Amino acid sequence: MSSVPLLTFLSPPLPYFIESNRKTYKPGMEHPNRHHLGVFDLLFVNKGTLYIGEEDRTWALGAGQMLILRPDRWHYSVKPCTEETVLDWVHFQTSGPWEEVDDSQAGSLRGDYYSYAIRLPKSMSLAFPDEAASLFAKLHDAAMGTSHAAFWQRQQWFLHLLQLLDEGWRSDAAKAPIAVAEEAAAYLKLHYRTAVTNGKLGEALGLHPNYIARCMSEVFDCTPQQYLLSYRLDQAKLLLLKTNWPIARIAEETGFKQTPHFSRSFSENIGVTPLLYRKKYTGNSLPRTIVRRMNEEQ
């Protein structure tokens, strides 16, 4: 299977819609040449064939196929259309970090607990082209609106489109490492309060634990247990700030079986004890009895 690059957008901020429309090329007509357009150009062919290039790569896009052209490269027509070709195009941009890497590479952009790595294929054949065509039509209609509501509507349709593309490529086995790593991360975040061994994670995903660990190392640069520990500590920090719960309860709520283990792990990874972390960021002076009890628990 040939390699297909993935465009990765770290979100938030979300990529945002700029403009879109539907274009019909008669035989002999061709897509315009552009240098450094400044926006991403998403193309979807409804009918016919579009011959398009970007730098040293070329494509012959048929019906049901899409392509994303970068904002910082030369786009050009390879040759005129040989038949009537109907094309949907969408210009979008992002103010956040993005990159294009080969699908066999993890890349430098990785989501964490609060951010998400939106991964869009450079090109692909859509499994449900009719659904995509309908979505493009709704997006074009919203794009022509001038009301306040039209702004929100076109952004929402655009996000639906990104979701369709983000989910579409994951059925390809060649891109399994990213999908496996993200599925494992989702499972760990859902079950962080319980004891999750590598074996249990493997049973839940139906995969060998070593393969899951390799995928997570490639995508998140950590093992499943390291990811789980980081997420537990992150949740513990939130509880230390939002509640007056004793340290023992916070340890239990975040999946630590023993309070000393929690306090030791927290101190080693965060740099301060749970009690000092709470005092530093709440700015409140706790009653001496509470402080004494917390010190005893740690």
mmCIF file of C-alpha atoms in Angstrom:
data_model
loop_
_atom_site.group_PDB
_atom_site.id
_atom_site.type_symbol
_atom_site.label_atom_id
_atom_site.label_comp_id
_atom_site.label_asym_id
_atom_site.label_seq_id
_atom_site.Cartn_x
_atom_site.Cartn_y
_atom_site.Cartn_z
ATOM 1 C CA MET A 1 0.000 0.000 0.000
ATOM 2 C CA SER A 2 1.446 3.379 -0.964
ATOM 3 C CA SER A 3 2.144 5.920 1.737
ATOM 4 C CA VAL A 4 -0.332 8.782 2.194
ATOM 5 C CA PRO A 5 0.830 11.784 4.262
ATOM 6 C CA LEU A 6 -1.239 12.942 7.210
ATOM 7 C CA LEU A 7 -1.837 16.576 8.051
ATOM 8 C CA THR A 8 -1.974 16.965 11.834
ATOM 9 C CA PHE A 9 -3.581 19.959 13.562
ATOM 10 C CA LEU A 10 -3.182 20.316 17.323
ATOM 11 C CA SER A 11 -6.475 21.549 18.727
ATOM 12 C CA PRO A 12 -7.492 23.809 20.368
ATOM 13 C CA PRO A 13 -7.491 26.080 18.514
ATOM 14 C CA LEU A 14 -9.670 24.413 15.931
ATOM 15 C CA PRO A 15 -9.013 24.922 12.219
ATOM 16 C CA TYR A 16 -11.518 27.483 10.989
ATOM 17 C CA PHE A 17 -13.552 27.851 7.817
ATOM 18 C CA ILE A 18 -12.889 30.763 5.456
ATOM 19 C CA GLU A 19 -14.866 30.194 2.245
ATOM 20 C CA SER A 20 -16.160 27.462 -0.056
ATOM 21 C CA ASN A 21 -18.020 26.866 -3.293
ATOM 22 C CA ARG A 22 -18.736 24.368 -6.069
ATOM 23 C CA LYS A 23 -16.983 24.703 -9.422
ATOM 24 C CA THR A 24 -17.740 23.030 -12.758
ATOM 25 C CA TYR A 25 -14.935 22.643 -15.292
ATOM 26 C CA LYS A 26 -15.869 21.963 -18.895
ATOM 27 C CA PRO A 27 -13.533 19.820 -21.039
ATOM 28 C CA GLY A 28 -10.413 21.844 -21.734
ATOM 29 C CA MET A 29 -10.696 23.948 -18.559
ATOM 30 C CA GLU A 30 -8.223 23.531 -15.715
ATOM 31 C CA HIS A 31 -7.636 24.426 -12.068
ATOM 32 C CA PRO A 32 -5.778 27.749 -11.584
ATOM 33 C CA ASN A 33 -2.103 27.801 -10.624
ATOM 34 C CA ARG A 34 -1.273 29.409 -7.280
ATOM 35 C CA HIS A 35 1.864 30.201 -5.287
ATOM 36 C CA HIS A 36 1.656 30.269 -1.484
ATOM 37 C CA LEU A 37 -2.093 30.782 -1.322
ATOM 38 C CA GLY A 38 -1.941 31.297 2.439
ATOM 39 C CA VAL A 39 -4.847 28.950 3.224
ATOM 40 C CA PHE A 40 -5.421 25.224 3.059
ATOM 41 C CA ASP A 41 -7.337 24.222 -0.071
ATOM 42 C CA LEU A 42 -9.531 21.143 0.393
ATOM 43 C CA LEU A 43 -10.751 19.686 -2.917
ATOM 44 C CA PHE A 44 -13.468 17.074 -3.392
ATOM 45 C CA VAL A 45 -14.441 15.742 -6.819
ATOM 46 C CA ASN A 46 -18.123 14.959 -7.341
ATOM 47 C CA LYS A 47 -17.876 14.087 -11.020
ATOM 48 C CA GLY A 48 -15.146 13.703 -13.631
ATOM 49 C CA THR A 49 -11.383 13.907 -13.038
ATOM 50 C CA LEU A 50 -9.204 16.775 -11.815
ATOM 51 C CA TYR A 51 -5.484 16.755 -12.665
ATOM 52 C CA ILE A 52 -3.685 18.694 -9.963
ATOM 53 C CA GLY A 53 -0.151 19.031 -8.598
ATOM 54 C CA GLU A 54 1.655 20.379 -5.541
ATOM 55 C CA GLU A 55 5.403 20.967 -5.877
ATOM 56 C CA ASP A 56 6.766 17.621 -7.174
ATOM 57 C CA ARG A 57 3.613 15.500 -6.555
ATOM 58 C CA THR A 58 0.649 15.068 -8.875
ATOM 59 C CA TRP A 59 -2.806 13.533 -8.571
ATOM 60 C CA ALA A 60 -5.641 12.527 -10.876
ATOM 61 C CA LEU A 61 -8.624 12.926 -8.543
ATOM 62 C CA GLY A 62 -11.695 10.980 -9.575
ATOM 63 C CA ALA A 63 -15.258 11.087 -8.278
ATOM 64 C CA GLY A 64 -15.423 10.549 -4.506
ATOM 65 C CA GLN A 65 -11.793 11.498 -3.918
ATOM 66 C CA MET A 66 -10.410 14.419 -1.902
ATOM 67 C CA LEU A 67 -7.105 16.237 -1.551
ATOM 68 C CA ILE A 68 -5.777 18.903 0.823
ATOM 69 C CA LEU A 69 -3.283 21.368 -0.649
ATOM 70 C CA ARG A 70 -0.963 23.214 1.712
ATOM 71 C CA PRO A 71 -0.968 27.006 2.153
ATOM 72 C CA ASP A 72 2.806 27.314 1.708
ATOM 73 C CA ARG A 73 3.436 25.491 -1.576
ATOM 74 C CA TRP A 74 2.963 25.830 -5.321
ATOM 75 C CA HIS A 75 -0.295 24.339 -6.680
ATOM 76 C CA TYR A 76 -0.755 23.886 -10.392
ATOM 77 C CA SER A 77 -2.842 22.177 -13.050
ATOM 78 C CA VAL A 78 -1.174 19.095 -14.496
ATOM 79 C CA LYS A 79 -3.408 19.156 -17.552
ATOM 80 C CA PRO A 80 -6.892 20.350 -18.586
ATOM 81 C CA CYS A 81 -9.975 18.333 -17.707
ATOM 82 C CA THR A 82 -10.916 15.776 -20.353
ATOM 83 C CA GLU A 83 -14.562 15.604 -19.249
ATOM 84 C CA GLU A 84 -17.006 17.719 -17.305
ATOM 85 C CA THR A 85 -15.669 17.843 -13.759
ATOM 86 C CA VAL A 86 -17.623 19.060 -10.737
ATOM 87 C CA LEU A 87 -15.446 20.114 -7.822
ATOM 88 C CA ASP A 88 -16.186 21.233 -4.255
ATOM 89 C CA TRP A 89 -13.481 23.393 -2.689
ATOM 90 C CA VAL A 90 -13.038 24.699 0.834
ATOM 91 C CA HIS A 91 -10.453 27.175 2.068
ATOM 92 C CA PHE A 92 -9.575 26.922 5.740
ATOM 93 C CA GLN A 93 -6.778 27.929 8.076
ATOM 94 C CA THR A 94 -5.510 27.362 11.593
ATOM 95 C CA SER A 95 -3.801 29.636 14.100
ATOM 96 C CA GLY A 96 -2.406 26.629 15.940
ATOM 97 C CA PRO A 97 0.517 24.314 15.180
ATOM 98 C CA TRP A 98 0.272 21.869 12.284
ATOM 99 C CA GLU A 99 2.526 19.542 10.330
ATOM 100 C CA GLU A 100 2.499 17.111 7.419
ATOM 101 C CA VAL A 101 4.269 13.788 7.904
ATOM 102 C CA ASP A 102 4.235 10.382 6.293
ATOM 103 C CA ASP A 103 1.569 8.125 7.803
ATOM 104 C CA SER A 104 4.267 5.732 9.058
ATOM 105 C CA GLN A 105 5.669 8.500 11.303
ATOM 106 C CA ALA A 106 4.210 9.699 14.582
ATOM 107 C CA GLY A 107 5.245 13.303 14.013
ATOM 108 C CA SER A 108 5.941 15.888 16.684
ATOM 109 C CA LEU A 109 2.348 16.959 17.390
ATOM 110 C CA ARG A 110 0.607 14.810 19.973
ATOM 111 C CA GLY A 111 -2.594 15.415 21.863
ATOM 112 C CA ASP A 112 -2.688 15.231 25.640
ATOM 113 C CA TYR A 113 -5.469 15.183 28.220
ATOM 114 C CA TYR A 114 -7.089 18.413 27.053
ATOM 115 C CA SER A 115 -5.927 18.818 23.459
ATOM 116 C CA TYR A 116 -6.624 16.634 20.438
ATOM 117 C CA ALA A 117 -4.511 15.884 17.399
ATOM 118 C CA ILE A 118 -6.817 16.189 14.381
ATOM 119 C CA ARG A 119 -5.295 13.989 11.672
ATOM 120 C CA LEU A 120 -6.498 14.522 8.119
ATOM 121 C CA PRO A 121 -5.304 12.460 5.156
ATOM 122 C CA LYS A 122 -3.543 14.359 2.415
ATOM 123 C CA SER A 123 -5.702 12.470 -0.057
ATOM 124 C CA MET A 124 -8.221 9.641 0.136
ATOM 125 C CA SER A 125 -11.231 8.013 -1.450
ATOM 126 C CA LEU A 126 -14.216 8.664 0.791
ATOM 127 C CA ALA A 127 -16.154 5.588 1.871
ATOM 128 C CA PHE A 128 -19.450 7.534 1.761
ATOM 129 C CA PRO A 129 -19.106 10.087 -1.050
ATOM 130 C CA ASP A 130 -22.835 10.879 -1.108
ATOM 131 C CA GLU A 131 -22.714 11.873 2.558
ATOM 132 C CA ALA A 132 -19.696 14.070 1.859
ATOM 133 C CA ALA A 133 -21.365 15.680 -1.159
ATOM 134 C CA SER A 134 -24.429 16.514 0.950
ATOM 135 C CA LEU A 135 -22.222 17.999 3.661
ATOM 136 C CA PHE A 136 -20.375 20.153 1.130
ATOM 137 C CA ALA A 137 -23.687 21.406 -0.275
ATOM 138 C CA LYS A 138 -24.861 22.467 3.199
ATOM 139 C CA LEU A 139 -21.534 24.149 3.817
ATOM 140 C CA HIS A 140 -21.778 26.118 0.563
ATOM 141 C CA ASP A 141 -25.300 27.260 1.412
ATOM 142 C CA ALA A 142 -24.167 28.473 4.828
ATOM 143 C CA ALA A 143 -21.126 30.162 3.277
ATOM 144 C CA MET A 144 -23.395 32.421 1.224
ATOM 145 C CA GLY A 145 -25.296 33.595 4.283
ATOM 146 C CA THR A 146 -24.501 36.976 5.808
ATOM 147 C CA SER A 147 -26.371 36.753 9.106
ATOM 148 C CA HIS A 148 -24.882 36.144 12.524
ATOM 149 C CA ALA A 149 -26.422 32.667 12.548
ATOM 150 C CA ALA A 150 -24.826 31.827 9.194
ATOM 151 C CA PHE A 151 -21.355 32.292 10.693
ATOM 152 C CA TRP A 152 -21.987 29.674 13.368
ATOM 153 C CA GLN A 153 -23.710 27.351 10.929
ATOM 154 C CA ARG A 154 -20.865 27.253 8.421
ATOM 155 C CA GLN A 155 -18.295 26.719 11.170
ATOM 156 C CA GLN A 156 -20.365 23.821 12.504
ATOM 157 C CA TRP A 157 -20.727 22.220 9.075
ATOM 158 C CA PHE A 158 -17.005 22.630 8.550
ATOM 159 C CA LEU A 159 -16.252 20.860 11.838
ATOM 160 C CA HIS A 160 -18.587 18.049 10.763
ATOM 161 C CA LEU A 161 -16.524 17.769 7.599
ATOM 162 C CA LEU A 162 -13.246 17.614 9.540
ATOM 163 C CA GLN A 163 -14.706 14.933 11.789
ATOM 164 C CA LEU A 164 -15.783 12.903 8.749
ATOM 165 C CA LEU A 165 -12.250 13.029 7.327
ATOM 166 C CA ASP A 166 -10.549 12.493 10.693
ATOM 167 C CA GLU A 167 -12.555 9.338 11.301
ATOM 168 C CA GLY A 168 -12.462 8.122 7.700
ATOM 169 C CA TRP A 169 -8.764 7.314 7.437
ATOM 170 C CA ARG A 170 -8.677 5.300 10.691
ATOM 171 C CA SER A 171 -10.223 2.234 9.039
ATOM 172 C CA ASP A 172 -6.997 1.824 7.058
ATOM 173 C CA ALA A 173 -4.833 -0.839 8.694
ATOM 174 C CA ALA A 174 -1.679 0.908 7.499
ATOM 175 C CA LYS A 175 -2.356 3.699 9.982
ATOM 176 C CA ALA A 176 -3.133 1.378 12.889
ATOM 177 C CA PRO A 177 -0.406 2.578 15.326
ATOM 178 C CA ILE A 178 -1.978 6.021 15.726
ATOM 179 C CA ALA A 179 -5.484 4.605 16.045
ATOM 180 C CA VAL A 180 -4.334 1.975 18.574
ATOM 181 C CA ALA A 181 -2.470 4.527 20.678
ATOM 182 C CA GLU A 182 -5.439 6.889 20.786
ATOM 183 C CA GLU A 183 -7.863 4.061 21.607
ATOM 184 C CA ALA A 184 -5.568 2.926 24.428
ATOM 185 C CA ALA A 185 -5.321 6.481 25.764
ATOM 186 C CA ALA A 186 -9.103 6.830 25.740
ATOM 187 C CA TYR A 187 -9.470 3.551 27.668
ATOM 188 C CA LEU A 188 -6.882 4.609 30.262
ATOM 189 C CA LYS A 189 -8.594 7.973 30.816
ATOM 190 C CA LEU A 190 -11.956 6.265 31.240
ATOM 191 C CA HIS A 191 -10.685 3.670 33.750
ATOM 192 C CA TYR A 192 -7.947 5.595 35.577
ATOM 193 C CA ARG A 193 -9.691 5.114 38.943
ATOM 194 C CA THR A 194 -9.263 1.340 38.714
ATOM 195 C CA ALA A 195 -6.221 -0.919 38.499
ATOM 196 C CA VAL A 196 -5.341 -1.151 34.800
ATOM 197 C CA THR A 197 -2.520 -3.529 33.980
ATOM 198 C CA ASN A 198 -0.971 -3.899 30.550
ATOM 199 C CA GLY A 199 -2.644 -7.289 30.315
ATOM 200 C CA LYS A 200 -6.072 -5.850 31.104
ATOM 201 C CA LEU A 201 -5.529 -3.095 28.550
ATOM 202 C CA GLY A 202 -4.578 -5.716 25.964
ATOM 203 C CA GLU A 203 -7.737 -7.716 26.668
ATOM 204 C CA ALA A 204 -9.909 -4.601 26.363
ATOM 205 C CA LEU A 205 -8.441 -3.674 22.976
ATOM 206 C CA GLY A 206 -8.021 -7.244 21.749
ATOM 207 C CA LEU A 207 -4.314 -6.667 21.044
ATOM 208 C CA HIS A 208 -1.000 -7.852 22.460
ATOM 209 C CA PRO A 209 0.185 -5.579 25.305
ATOM 210 C CA ASN A 210 3.639 -5.232 23.734
ATOM 211 C CA TYR A 211 2.103 -3.943 20.502
ATOM 212 C CA ILE A 212 -0.029 -1.416 22.404
ATOM 213 C CA ALA A 213 3.036 -0.233 24.329
ATOM 214 C CA ARG A 214 4.987 0.174 21.104
ATOM 215 C CA CYS A 215 2.166 2.190 19.527
ATOM 216 C CA MET A 216 1.856 4.480 22.554
ATOM 217 C CA SER A 217 5.620 5.002 22.644
ATOM 218 C CA GLU A 218 5.575 6.028 18.990
ATOM 219 C CA VAL A 219 2.593 8.366 19.266
ATOM 220 C CA PHE A 220 2.725 9.703 22.854
ATOM 221 C CA ASP A 221 6.390 9.065 23.659
ATOM 222 C CA CYS A 222 5.498 7.103 26.793
ATOM 223 C CA THR A 223 4.346 3.650 27.886
ATOM 224 C CA PRO A 224 0.722 2.935 28.857
ATOM 225 C CA GLN A 225 1.612 2.933 32.555
ATOM 226 C CA GLN A 226 3.477 6.233 32.254
ATOM 227 C CA TYR A 227 0.475 7.736 30.471
ATOM 228 C CA LEU A 228 -1.844 6.382 33.178
ATOM 229 C CA LEU A 229 0.320 7.791 35.977
ATOM 230 C CA SER A 230 0.482 11.222 34.353
ATOM 231 C CA TYR A 231 -3.279 11.316 33.896
ATOM 232 C CA ARG A 232 -3.917 10.217 37.487
ATOM 233 C CA LEU A 233 -1.621 12.918 38.823
ATOM 234 C CA ASP A 234 -3.284 15.485 36.602
ATOM 235 C CA GLN A 235 -6.674 14.537 38.010
ATOM 236 C CA ALA A 236 -5.231 14.641 41.517
ATOM 237 C CA LYS A 237 -4.053 18.223 40.974
ATOM 238 C CA LEU A 238 -7.595 19.209 40.001
ATOM 239 C CA LEU A 239 -9.049 17.585 43.116
ATOM 240 C CA LEU A 240 -6.470 19.275 45.336
ATOM 241 C CA LEU A 241 -7.628 22.645 44.020
ATOM 242 C CA LYS A 242 -11.363 22.015 43.766
ATOM 243 C CA THR A 243 -12.023 20.120 46.996
ATOM 244 C CA ASN A 244 -11.067 20.050 50.659
ATOM 245 C CA TRP A 245 -10.843 16.275 50.582
ATOM 246 C CA PRO A 246 -8.087 14.712 52.643
ATOM 247 C CA ILE A 247 -5.068 13.358 50.790
ATOM 248 C CA ALA A 248 -6.143 9.770 51.434
ATOM 249 C CA ARG A 249 -9.433 10.251 49.636
ATOM 250 C CA ILE A 250 -7.790 11.995 46.675
ATOM 251 C CA ALA A 251 -5.353 9.102 46.408
ATOM 252 C CA GLU A 252 -8.235 6.631 46.348
ATOM 253 C CA GLU A 253 -10.280 8.675 43.872
ATOM 254 C CA THR A 254 -7.384 8.800 41.403
ATOM 255 C CA GLY A 255 -6.552 5.090 41.414
ATOM 256 C CA PHE A 256 -3.762 4.893 43.995
ATOM 257 C CA LYS A 257 -4.179 1.996 46.393
ATOM 258 C CA GLN A 258 -1.945 3.451 49.118
ATOM 259 C CA THR A 259 -1.661 7.064 50.252
ATOM 260 C CA PRO A 260 2.148 6.954 50.762
ATOM 261 C CA HIS A 261 2.550 5.714 47.174
ATOM 262 C CA PHE A 262 0.398 8.585 45.914
ATOM 263 C CA SER A 263 2.304 11.203 47.918
ATOM 264 C CA ARG A 264 5.650 9.820 46.796
ATOM 265 C CA SER A 265 4.610 9.675 43.120
ATOM 266 C CA PHE A 266 3.154 13.178 43.293
ATOM 267 C CA SER A 267 6.300 14.632 44.866
ATOM 268 C CA GLU A 268 8.636 12.897 42.410
ATOM 269 C CA ASN A 269 6.700 14.030 39.334
ATOM 270 C CA ILE A 270 5.259 17.426 40.363
ATOM 271 C CA GLY A 271 8.116 18.577 42.567
ATOM 272 C CA VAL A 272 6.139 19.282 45.749
ATOM 273 C CA THR A 273 3.969 17.285 48.114
ATOM 274 C CA PRO A 274 0.203 17.235 47.547
ATOM 275 C CA LEU A 275 -0.303 19.417 50.627
ATOM 276 C CA LEU A 276 2.173 22.065 49.492
ATOM 277 C CA TYR A 277 0.662 22.029 46.012
ATOM 278 C CA ARG A 278 -2.764 22.743 47.478
ATOM 279 C CA LYS A 279 -1.473 25.535 49.705
ATOM 280 C CA LYS A 280 0.515 27.110 46.856
ATOM 281 C CA TYR A 281 -2.393 27.427 44.430
ATOM 282 C CA THR A 282 -5.418 27.905 46.675
ATOM 283 C CA GLY A 283 -3.844 30.760 48.604
ATOM 284 C CA ASN A 284 -5.851 29.817 51.658
ATOM 285 C CA SER A 285 -4.507 29.154 55.122
ATOM 286 C CA LEU A 286 -5.934 25.844 56.231
ATOM 287 C CA PRO A 287 -6.835 25.249 59.876
ATOM 288 C CA ARG A 288 -3.983 23.696 61.868
ATOM 289 C CA THR A 289 -6.012 20.582 62.558
ATOM 290 C CA ILE A 290 -6.451 19.954 58.828
ATOM 291 C CA VAL A 291 -2.779 20.624 58.119
ATOM 292 C CA ARG A 292 -1.755 18.243 60.907
ATOM 293 C CA ARG A 293 -4.088 15.529 59.616
ATOM 294 C CA MET A 294 -2.815 15.961 56.026
ATOM 295 C CA ASN A 295 0.781 15.765 57.205
ATOM 296 C CA GLU A 296 -0.012 12.559 59.053
ATOM 297 C CA GLU A 297 -1.643 11.085 55.954
ATOM 298 C CA GLN A 298 1.397 11.881 53.804
#
